[in-house]
XYZ file of C-alpha atoms in Angstrom:
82
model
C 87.829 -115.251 -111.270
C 88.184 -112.226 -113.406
C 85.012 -110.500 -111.559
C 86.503 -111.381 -108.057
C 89.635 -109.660 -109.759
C 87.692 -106.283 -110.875
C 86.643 -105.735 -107.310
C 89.648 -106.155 -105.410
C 92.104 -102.933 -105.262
C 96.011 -103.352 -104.008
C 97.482 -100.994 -101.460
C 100.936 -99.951 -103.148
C 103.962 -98.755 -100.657
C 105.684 -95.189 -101.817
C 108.058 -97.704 -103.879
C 105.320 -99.332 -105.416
C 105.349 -102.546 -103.805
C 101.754 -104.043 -103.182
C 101.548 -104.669 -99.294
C 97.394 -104.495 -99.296
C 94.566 -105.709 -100.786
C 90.860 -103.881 -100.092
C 87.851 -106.486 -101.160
C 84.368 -105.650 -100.674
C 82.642 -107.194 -97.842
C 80.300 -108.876 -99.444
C 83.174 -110.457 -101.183
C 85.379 -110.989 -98.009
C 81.601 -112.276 -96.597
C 82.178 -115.484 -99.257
C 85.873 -115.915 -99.210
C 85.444 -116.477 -95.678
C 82.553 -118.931 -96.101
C 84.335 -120.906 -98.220
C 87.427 -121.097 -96.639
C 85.439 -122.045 -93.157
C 84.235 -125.405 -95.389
C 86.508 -127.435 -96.614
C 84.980 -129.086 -100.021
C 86.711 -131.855 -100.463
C 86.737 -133.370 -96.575
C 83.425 -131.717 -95.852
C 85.270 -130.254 -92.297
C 84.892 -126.657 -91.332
C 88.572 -125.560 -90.762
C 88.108 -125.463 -87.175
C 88.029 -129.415 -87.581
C 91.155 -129.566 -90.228
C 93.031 -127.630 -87.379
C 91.999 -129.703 -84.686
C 95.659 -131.650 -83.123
C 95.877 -134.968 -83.827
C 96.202 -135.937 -80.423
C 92.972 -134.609 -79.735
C 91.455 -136.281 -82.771
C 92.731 -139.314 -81.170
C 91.295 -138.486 -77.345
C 87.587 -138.378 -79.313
C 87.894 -141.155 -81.057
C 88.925 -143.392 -78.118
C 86.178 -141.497 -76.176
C 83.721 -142.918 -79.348
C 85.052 -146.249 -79.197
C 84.588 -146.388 -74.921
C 81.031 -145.508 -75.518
C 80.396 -147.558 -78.324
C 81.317 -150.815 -76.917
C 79.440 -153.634 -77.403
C 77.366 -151.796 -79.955
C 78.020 -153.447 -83.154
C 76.262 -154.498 -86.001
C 76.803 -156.819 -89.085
C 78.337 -155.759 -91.795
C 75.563 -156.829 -94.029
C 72.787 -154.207 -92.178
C 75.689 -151.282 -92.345
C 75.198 -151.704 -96.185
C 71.461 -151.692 -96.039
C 70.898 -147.887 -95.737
C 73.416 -147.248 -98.663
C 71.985 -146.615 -102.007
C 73.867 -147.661 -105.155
């Protein structure tokens, strides 16, 4: 954090009030990557911004197509490794 700190300059107004911030693009280049992946739900943020009701047309759309597709509970586990 203190590097990322050391390369970012603030934009003062003529009463000194920061209203900028300059950061290298190489810098800007990862603090968008990052915040275009969330970490934690593994969605880009295009997803995490997606409308609910949206969310909700897909996964009815999912469930349409996957009818009659189902499988025991006992082979879901299968491919999962302890």
């Amino acid at each position: 954090m203190a590097q990322i700190k050391s390369q970012i300059c603030y934009v003062t107004n003529v009463d000194g009030e920061t209203t900028d911030v300059l950061v290298p693009i190489e810098l800007w280049q990862q603090l968008i990557s990052s915040i275009n992946s969330d970490n934690v739900s593994g969605l880009a943020w295009i997803d995490e911004q997606e409308p609910k009701a949206q969310i909700l047309a897909d996964l009815q759309e999912s469930l349409r197509q996957a009818a009659g597709q189902t499988f025991p509970v006992s082979e879901l586990w299968d491919d999962i490794e302890a």
